[in-house]
mmCIF file of N, CA, C and O in Angstrom:
data_model
loop_
_atom_site.group_PDB
_atom_site.id
_atom_site.type_symbol
_atom_site.label_atom_id
_atom_site.label_comp_id
_atom_site.label_asym_id
_atom_site.label_seq_id
_atom_site.Cartn_x
_atom_site.Cartn_y
_atom_site.Cartn_z
ATOM 1 N N UNK A 1 -29.106 -4.264 14.189
ATOM 2 C CA UNK A 1 -28.029 -4.171 15.171
ATOM 3 C C UNK A 1 -27.078 -5.371 15.063
ATOM 4 O O UNK A 1 -25.872 -5.201 15.110
ATOM 5 N N UNK A 2 -27.628 -6.545 14.895
ATOM 6 C CA UNK A 2 -26.788 -7.736 14.763
ATOM 7 C C UNK A 2 -25.941 -7.657 13.499
ATOM 8 O O UNK A 2 -24.765 -8.013 13.518
ATOM 9 N N UNK A 3 -26.515 -7.170 12.415
ATOM 10 C CA UNK A 3 -25.760 -7.038 11.165
ATOM 11 C C UNK A 3 -24.584 -6.083 11.336
ATOM 12 O O UNK A 3 -23.498 -6.334 10.804
ATOM 13 N N UNK A 4 -24.793 -5.012 12.065
ATOM 14 C CA UNK A 4 -23.715 -4.044 12.305
ATOM 15 C C UNK A 4 -22.604 -4.701 13.121
ATOM 16 O O UNK A 4 -21.417 -4.536 12.813
ATOM 17 N N UNK A 5 -22.987 -5.462 14.130
ATOM 18 C CA UNK A 5 -21.988 -6.155 14.950
ATOM 19 C C UNK A 5 -21.201 -7.171 14.114
ATOM 20 O O UNK A 5 -19.984 -7.298 14.265
ATOM 21 N N UNK A 6 -21.895 -7.870 13.250
ATOM 22 C CA UNK A 6 -21.228 -8.847 12.382
ATOM 23 C C UNK A 6 -20.249 -8.142 11.446
ATOM 24 O O UNK A 6 -19.113 -8.585 11.273
ATOM 25 N N UNK A 7 -20.669 -7.033 10.864
ATOM 26 C CA UNK A 7 -19.791 -6.291 9.954
ATOM 27 C C UNK A 7 -18.569 -5.745 10.696
ATOM 28 O O UNK A 7 -17.459 -5.753 10.159
ATOM 29 N N UNK A 8 -18.767 -5.284 11.917
ATOM 30 C CA UNK A 8 -17.628 -4.803 12.704
ATOM 31 C C UNK A 8 -16.656 -5.945 12.994
ATOM 32 O O UNK A 8 -15.439 -5.760 12.936
ATOM 33 N N UNK A 9 -17.185 -7.112 13.301
ATOM 34 C CA UNK A 9 -16.333 -8.270 13.582
ATOM 35 C C UNK A 9 -15.574 -8.692 12.327
ATOM 36 O O UNK A 9 -14.379 -9.001 12.385
ATOM 37 N N UNK A 10 -16.265 -8.712 11.195
ATOM 38 C CA UNK A 10 -15.604 -9.062 9.936
ATOM 39 C C UNK A 10 -14.501 -8.063 9.626
ATOM 40 O O UNK A 10 -13.386 -8.442 9.240
ATOM 41 N N UNK A 11 -14.793 -6.782 9.807
ATOM 42 C CA UNK A 11 -13.797 -5.743 9.551
ATOM 43 C C UNK A 11 -12.589 -5.909 10.468
ATOM 44 O O UNK A 11 -11.448 -5.838 10.019
ATOM 45 N N UNK A 12 -12.842 -6.159 11.743
ATOM 46 C CA UNK A 12 -11.742 -6.361 12.687
ATOM 47 C C UNK A 12 -10.918 -7.590 12.308
ATOM 48 O O UNK A 12 -9.676 -7.562 12.370
ATOM 49 N N UNK A 13 -11.583 -8.662 11.910
ATOM 50 C CA UNK A 13 -10.876 -9.872 11.497
ATOM 51 C C UNK A 13 -10.020 -9.619 10.261
ATOM 52 O O UNK A 13 -8.887 -10.118 10.162
ATOM 53 N N UNK A 14 -10.551 -8.861 9.317
ATOM 54 C CA UNK A 14 -9.778 -8.542 8.115
ATOM 55 C C UNK A 14 -8.545 -7.707 8.466
ATOM 56 O O UNK A 14 -7.466 -7.932 7.912
ATOM 57 N N UNK A 15 -8.701 -6.754 9.378
ATOM 58 C CA UNK A 15 -7.555 -5.940 9.777
ATOM 59 C C UNK A 15 -6.493 -6.798 10.458
ATOM 60 O O UNK A 15 -5.292 -6.618 10.218
ATOM 61 N N UNK A 16 -6.912 -7.734 11.295
ATOM 62 C CA UNK A 16 -5.961 -8.657 11.914
ATOM 63 C C UNK A 16 -5.267 -9.504 10.849
ATOM 64 O O UNK A 16 -4.052 -9.721 10.904
ATOM 65 N N UNK A 17 -6.044 -9.995 9.898
ATOM 66 C CA UNK A 17 -5.480 -10.817 8.828
ATOM 67 C C UNK A 17 -4.493 -10.004 7.987
ATOM 68 O O UNK A 17 -3.430 -10.515 7.613
ATOM 69 N N UNK A 18 -4.829 -8.756 7.704
ATOM 70 C CA UNK A 18 -3.928 -7.890 6.943
ATOM 71 C C UNK A 18 -2.591 -7.741 7.656
ATOM 72 O O UNK A 18 -1.532 -7.853 7.031
ATOM 73 N N UNK A 19 -2.640 -7.508 8.946
ATOM 74 C CA UNK A 19 -1.404 -7.338 9.717
ATOM 75 C C UNK A 19 -0.572 -8.617 9.667
ATOM 76 O O UNK A 19 0.655 -8.560 9.487
ATOM 77 N N UNK A 20 -1.220 -9.756 9.826
ATOM 78 C CA UNK A 20 -0.498 -11.028 9.793
ATOM 79 C C UNK A 20 0.121 -11.305 8.440
ATOM 80 O O UNK A 20 1.288 -11.712 8.348
ATOM 81 N N UNK A 21 -0.632 -11.089 7.388
ATOM 82 C CA UNK A 21 -0.121 -11.352 6.037
ATOM 83 C C UNK A 21 1.025 -10.407 5.696
ATOM 84 O O UNK A 21 2.008 -10.814 5.064
ATOM 85 N N UNK A 22 0.917 -9.158 6.122
ATOM 86 C CA UNK A 22 1.986 -8.195 5.855
ATOM 87 C C UNK A 22 3.270 -8.621 6.571
ATOM 88 O O UNK A 22 4.359 -8.583 5.994
ATOM 89 N N UNK A 23 3.140 -9.029 7.833
ATOM 90 C CA UNK A 23 4.301 -9.500 8.586
ATOM 91 C C UNK A 23 4.933 -10.712 7.904
ATOM 92 O O UNK A 23 6.160 -10.780 7.746
ATOM 93 N N UNK A 24 4.113 -11.664 7.510
ATOM 94 C CA UNK A 24 4.627 -12.860 6.852
ATOM 95 C C UNK A 24 5.303 -12.512 5.531
ATOM 96 O O UNK A 24 6.344 -13.081 5.188
ATOM 97 N N UNK A 25 4.727 -11.561 4.788
ATOM 98 C CA UNK A 25 5.251 -11.157 3.484
ATOM 99 C C UNK A 25 6.540 -10.357 3.591
ATOM 100 O O UNK A 25 7.500 -10.603 2.863
ATOM 101 N N UNK A 26 6.572 -9.408 4.496
ATOM 102 C CA UNK A 26 7.692 -8.461 4.553
ATOM 103 C C UNK A 26 8.797 -8.869 5.521
ATOM 104 O O UNK A 26 9.927 -8.429 5.366
ATOM 105 N N UNK A 27 8.471 -9.688 6.522
ATOM 106 C CA UNK A 27 9.447 -9.953 7.576
ATOM 107 C C UNK A 27 9.735 -11.440 7.759
ATOM 108 O O UNK A 27 10.881 -11.886 7.593
ATOM 109 N N UNK A 28 8.728 -12.197 8.113
ATOM 110 C CA UNK A 28 8.931 -13.568 8.560
ATOM 111 C C UNK A 28 9.596 -14.452 7.500
ATOM 112 O O UNK A 28 10.675 -15.001 7.728
ATOM 113 N N UNK A 29 8.949 -14.588 6.343
ATOM 114 C CA UNK A 29 9.487 -15.498 5.331
ATOM 115 C C UNK A 29 10.752 -14.966 4.677
ATOM 116 O O UNK A 29 11.615 -15.752 4.262
ATOM 117 N N UNK A 30 10.898 -13.658 4.623
ATOM 118 C CA UNK A 30 12.141 -13.081 4.097
ATOM 119 C C UNK A 30 13.296 -13.416 5.043
ATOM 120 O O UNK A 30 14.397 -13.763 4.609
ATOM 121 N N UNK A 31 13.025 -13.338 6.338
ATOM 122 C CA UNK A 31 14.040 -13.713 7.326
ATOM 123 C C UNK A 31 14.429 -15.183 7.188
ATOM 124 O O UNK A 31 15.618 -15.533 7.226
ATOM 125 N N UNK A 32 13.434 -16.039 7.019
ATOM 126 C CA UNK A 32 13.720 -17.465 6.817
ATOM 127 C C UNK A 32 14.565 -17.673 5.565
ATOM 128 O O UNK A 32 15.517 -18.469 5.558
ATOM 129 N N UNK A 33 14.219 -16.953 4.506
ATOM 130 C CA UNK A 33 14.962 -17.076 3.246
ATOM 131 C C UNK A 33 16.405 -16.621 3.429
ATOM 132 O O UNK A 33 17.332 -17.276 2.939
ATOM 133 N N UNK A 34 16.585 -15.513 4.126
ATOM 134 C CA UNK A 34 17.941 -15.014 4.365
ATOM 135 C C UNK A 34 18.767 -16.019 5.165
ATOM 136 O O UNK A 34 19.940 -16.249 4.857
ATOM 137 N N UNK A 35 18.150 -16.620 6.164
ATOM 138 C CA UNK A 35 18.847 -17.624 6.979
ATOM 139 C C UNK A 35 19.229 -18.843 6.129
ATOM 140 O O UNK A 35 20.353 -19.363 6.248
ATOM 141 N N UNK A 36 18.308 -19.295 5.303
ATOM 142 C CA UNK A 36 18.591 -20.451 4.446
ATOM 143 C C UNK A 36 19.709 -20.119 3.465
ATOM 144 O O UNK A 36 20.601 -20.945 3.228
ATOM 145 N N UNK A 37 19.673 -18.913 2.920
ATOM 146 C CA UNK A 37 20.713 -18.509 1.964
ATOM 147 C C UNK A 37 22.071 -18.459 2.647
ATOM 148 O O UNK A 37 23.065 -18.937 2.094
ATOM 149 N N UNK A 38 22.115 -17.895 3.855
ATOM 150 C CA UNK A 38 23.382 -17.844 4.599
ATOM 151 C C UNK A 38 23.907 -19.245 4.900
ATOM 152 O O UNK A 38 25.116 -19.461 4.959
ATOM 153 N N UNK A 39 22.989 -20.187 5.085
ATOM 154 C CA UNK A 39 23.388 -21.576 5.346
ATOM 155 C C UNK A 39 23.764 -22.312 4.063
ATOM 156 O O UNK A 39 24.175 -23.469 4.105
ATOM 157 N N UNK A 40 23.595 -21.635 2.916
ATOM 158 C CA UNK A 40 23.975 -22.233 1.643
ATOM 159 C C UNK A 40 22.886 -23.040 0.968
ATOM 160 O O UNK A 40 23.132 -23.701 -0.031
ATOM 161 N N UNK A 41 21.668 -22.983 1.505
ATOM 162 C CA UNK A 41 20.564 -23.751 0.918
ATOM 163 C C UNK A 41 19.723 -22.830 0.033
ATOM 164 O O UNK A 41 18.712 -22.275 0.451
ATOM 165 N N UNK A 42 20.181 -22.656 -1.195
ATOM 166 C CA UNK A 42 19.533 -21.723 -2.113
ATOM 167 C C UNK A 42 18.142 -22.178 -2.538
ATOM 168 O O UNK A 42 17.268 -21.354 -2.813
ATOM 169 N N UNK A 43 17.943 -23.489 -2.593
ATOM 170 C CA UNK A 43 16.637 -24.023 -2.970
ATOM 171 C C UNK A 43 15.581 -23.664 -1.919
ATOM 172 O O UNK A 43 14.479 -23.212 -2.252
ATOM 173 N N UNK A 44 15.917 -23.848 -0.661
ATOM 174 C CA UNK A 44 14.987 -23.515 0.423
ATOM 175 C C UNK A 44 14.799 -22.003 0.503
ATOM 176 O O UNK A 44 13.683 -21.520 0.741
ATOM 177 N N UNK A 45 15.867 -21.247 0.284
ATOM 178 C CA UNK A 45 15.755 -19.784 0.281
ATOM 179 C C UNK A 45 14.756 -19.335 -0.783
ATOM 180 O O UNK A 45 13.893 -18.483 -0.515
ATOM 181 N N UNK A 46 14.842 -19.913 -1.967
ATOM 182 C CA UNK A 46 13.906 -19.568 -3.039
ATOM 183 C C UNK A 46 12.478 -19.951 -2.675
ATOM 184 O O UNK A 46 11.535 -19.207 -2.976
ATOM 185 N N UNK A 47 12.328 -21.090 -2.017
ATOM 186 C CA UNK A 47 11.003 -21.520 -1.578
ATOM 187 C C UNK A 47 10.403 -20.520 -0.598
ATOM 188 O O UNK A 47 9.242 -20.120 -0.735
ATOM 189 N N UNK A 48 11.192 -20.091 0.381
ATOM 190 C CA UNK A 48 10.688 -19.115 1.347
ATOM 191 C C UNK A 48 10.358 -17.778 0.677
ATOM 192 O O UNK A 48 9.388 -17.114 1.040
ATOM 193 N N UNK A 49 11.132 -17.391 -0.325
ATOM 194 C CA UNK A 49 10.818 -16.143 -1.041
ATOM 195 C C UNK A 49 9.508 -16.276 -1.828
ATOM 196 O O UNK A 49 8.725 -15.333 -1.913
ATOM 197 N N UNK A 50 9.260 -17.453 -2.366
ATOM 198 C CA UNK A 50 7.994 -17.687 -3.060
ATOM 199 C C UNK A 50 6.824 -17.638 -2.072
ATOM 200 O O UNK A 50 5.777 -17.066 -2.364
ATOM 201 N N UNK A 51 7.016 -18.238 -0.918
ATOM 202 C CA UNK A 51 5.966 -18.201 0.102
ATOM 203 C C UNK A 51 5.712 -16.756 0.521
ATOM 204 O O UNK A 51 4.547 -16.338 0.678
ATOM 205 N N UNK A 52 6.776 -15.960 0.672
ATOM 206 C CA UNK A 52 6.613 -14.544 1.014
ATOM 207 C C UNK A 52 5.771 -13.836 -0.044
ATOM 208 O O UNK A 52 4.871 -13.049 0.280
ATOM 209 N N UNK A 53 6.043 -14.129 -1.308
ATOM 210 C CA UNK A 53 5.260 -13.516 -2.393
ATOM 211 C C UNK A 53 3.801 -13.947 -2.323
ATOM 212 O O UNK A 53 2.890 -13.136 -2.530
ATOM 213 N N UNK A 54 3.572 -15.216 -2.012
ATOM 214 C CA UNK A 54 2.197 -15.701 -1.869
ATOM 215 C C UNK A 54 1.476 -14.966 -0.747
ATOM 216 O O UNK A 54 0.295 -14.614 -0.876
ATOM 217 N N UNK A 55 2.186 -14.724 0.354
ATOM 218 C CA UNK A 55 1.578 -13.990 1.466
ATOM 219 C C UNK A 55 1.242 -12.560 1.038
ATOM 220 O O UNK A 55 0.253 -11.985 1.490
ATOM 221 N N UNK A 56 2.056 -11.990 0.157
ATOM 222 C CA UNK A 56 1.757 -10.664 -0.389
ATOM 223 C C UNK A 56 0.469 -10.677 -1.202
ATOM 224 O O UNK A 56 -0.312 -9.723 -1.157
ATOM 225 N N UNK A 57 0.237 -11.775 -1.928
ATOM 226 C CA UNK A 57 -1.021 -11.919 -2.667
ATOM 227 C C UNK A 57 -2.200 -12.000 -1.707
ATOM 228 O O UNK A 57 -3.253 -11.397 -1.952
ATOM 229 N N UNK A 58 -2.026 -12.742 -0.623
ATOM 230 C CA UNK A 58 -3.097 -12.832 0.380
ATOM 231 C C UNK A 58 -3.391 -11.450 0.950
ATOM 232 O O UNK A 58 -4.555 -11.062 1.111
ATOM 233 N N UNK A 59 -2.341 -10.695 1.251
ATOM 234 C CA UNK A 59 -2.502 -9.334 1.775
ATOM 235 C C UNK A 59 -3.334 -8.487 0.807
ATOM 236 O O UNK A 59 -4.266 -7.807 1.226
ATOM 237 N N UNK A 60 -2.998 -8.550 -0.458
ATOM 238 C CA UNK A 60 -3.715 -7.743 -1.456
ATOM 239 C C UNK A 60 -5.191 -8.128 -1.527
ATOM 240 O O UNK A 60 -6.064 -7.250 -1.639
ATOM 241 N N UNK A 61 -5.484 -9.407 -1.423
ATOM 242 C CA UNK A 61 -6.884 -9.851 -1.478
ATOM 243 C C UNK A 61 -7.661 -9.421 -0.244
ATOM 244 O O UNK A 61 -8.812 -8.985 -0.341
ATOM 245 N N UNK A 62 -7.034 -9.549 0.929
ATOM 246 C CA UNK A 62 -7.703 -9.109 2.159
ATOM 247 C C UNK A 62 -7.907 -7.597 2.143
ATOM 248 O O UNK A 62 -8.930 -7.088 2.590
ATOM 249 N N UNK A 63 -6.929 -6.875 1.628
ATOM 250 C CA UNK A 63 -7.040 -5.410 1.547
ATOM 251 C C UNK A 63 -8.199 -5.020 0.632
ATOM 252 O O UNK A 63 -8.985 -4.129 0.956
ATOM 253 N N UNK A 64 -8.322 -5.698 -0.496
ATOM 254 C CA UNK A 64 -9.429 -5.415 -1.422
ATOM 255 C C UNK A 64 -10.772 -5.719 -0.758
ATOM 256 O O UNK A 64 -11.726 -4.942 -0.913
ATOM 257 N N UNK A 65 -10.847 -6.802 -0.014
ATOM 258 C CA UNK A 65 -12.094 -7.143 0.687
ATOM 259 C C UNK A 65 -12.418 -6.086 1.737
ATOM 260 O O UNK A 65 -13.567 -5.655 1.866
ATOM 261 N N UNK A 66 -11.399 -5.638 2.466
ATOM 262 C CA UNK A 66 -11.614 -4.598 3.485
ATOM 263 C C UNK A 66 -12.096 -3.313 2.846
ATOM 264 O O UNK A 66 -13.023 -2.661 3.340
ATOM 265 N N UNK A 67 -11.462 -2.925 1.753
ATOM 266 C CA UNK A 67 -11.863 -1.700 1.061
ATOM 267 C C UNK A 67 -13.279 -1.802 0.526
ATOM 268 O O UNK A 67 -14.030 -0.831 0.573
ATOM 269 N N UNK A 68 -13.659 -2.976 0.053
ATOM 270 C CA UNK A 68 -15.015 -3.160 -0.445
ATOM 271 C C UNK A 68 -16.018 -3.014 0.695
ATOM 272 O O UNK A 68 -17.059 -2.370 0.542
ATOM 273 N N UNK A 69 -15.712 -3.597 1.841
ATOM 274 C CA UNK A 69 -16.603 -3.470 2.984
ATOM 275 C C UNK A 69 -16.695 -2.035 3.478
ATOM 276 O O UNK A 69 -17.752 -1.597 3.929
ATOM 277 N N UNK A 70 -15.576 -1.323 3.385
ATOM 278 C CA UNK A 70 -15.539 0.070 3.851
ATOM 279 C C UNK A 70 -16.142 1.018 2.820
ATOM 280 O O UNK A 70 -16.280 2.210 3.091
ATOM 281 N N UNK A 71 -16.458 0.497 1.640
ATOM 282 C CA UNK A 71 -17.060 1.334 0.601
ATOM 283 C C UNK A 71 -16.077 2.235 -0.107
ATOM 284 O O UNK A 71 -16.450 3.274 -0.639
ATOM 285 N N UNK A 72 -14.816 1.829 -0.145
ATOM 286 C CA UNK A 72 -13.796 2.653 -0.829
ATOM 287 C C UNK A 72 -13.691 2.273 -2.282
ATOM 288 O O UNK A 72 -13.924 1.205 -2.709
#
């Protein structure tokens, strides 16, 4: 019973992490990059786009872990 509860908690945590990483990848850092670009700071815009890509990598890893736990 405890193992099942732990697995449910891990699964819930992964789903929360997936949502956060997706938001950071698709919305948050892209918005920051767009703002920096509009302000004329292309170097910072590129940095934020790289961070967005990194968050996409995190999303993919969390998704793979979730799928492994779910037996997919």
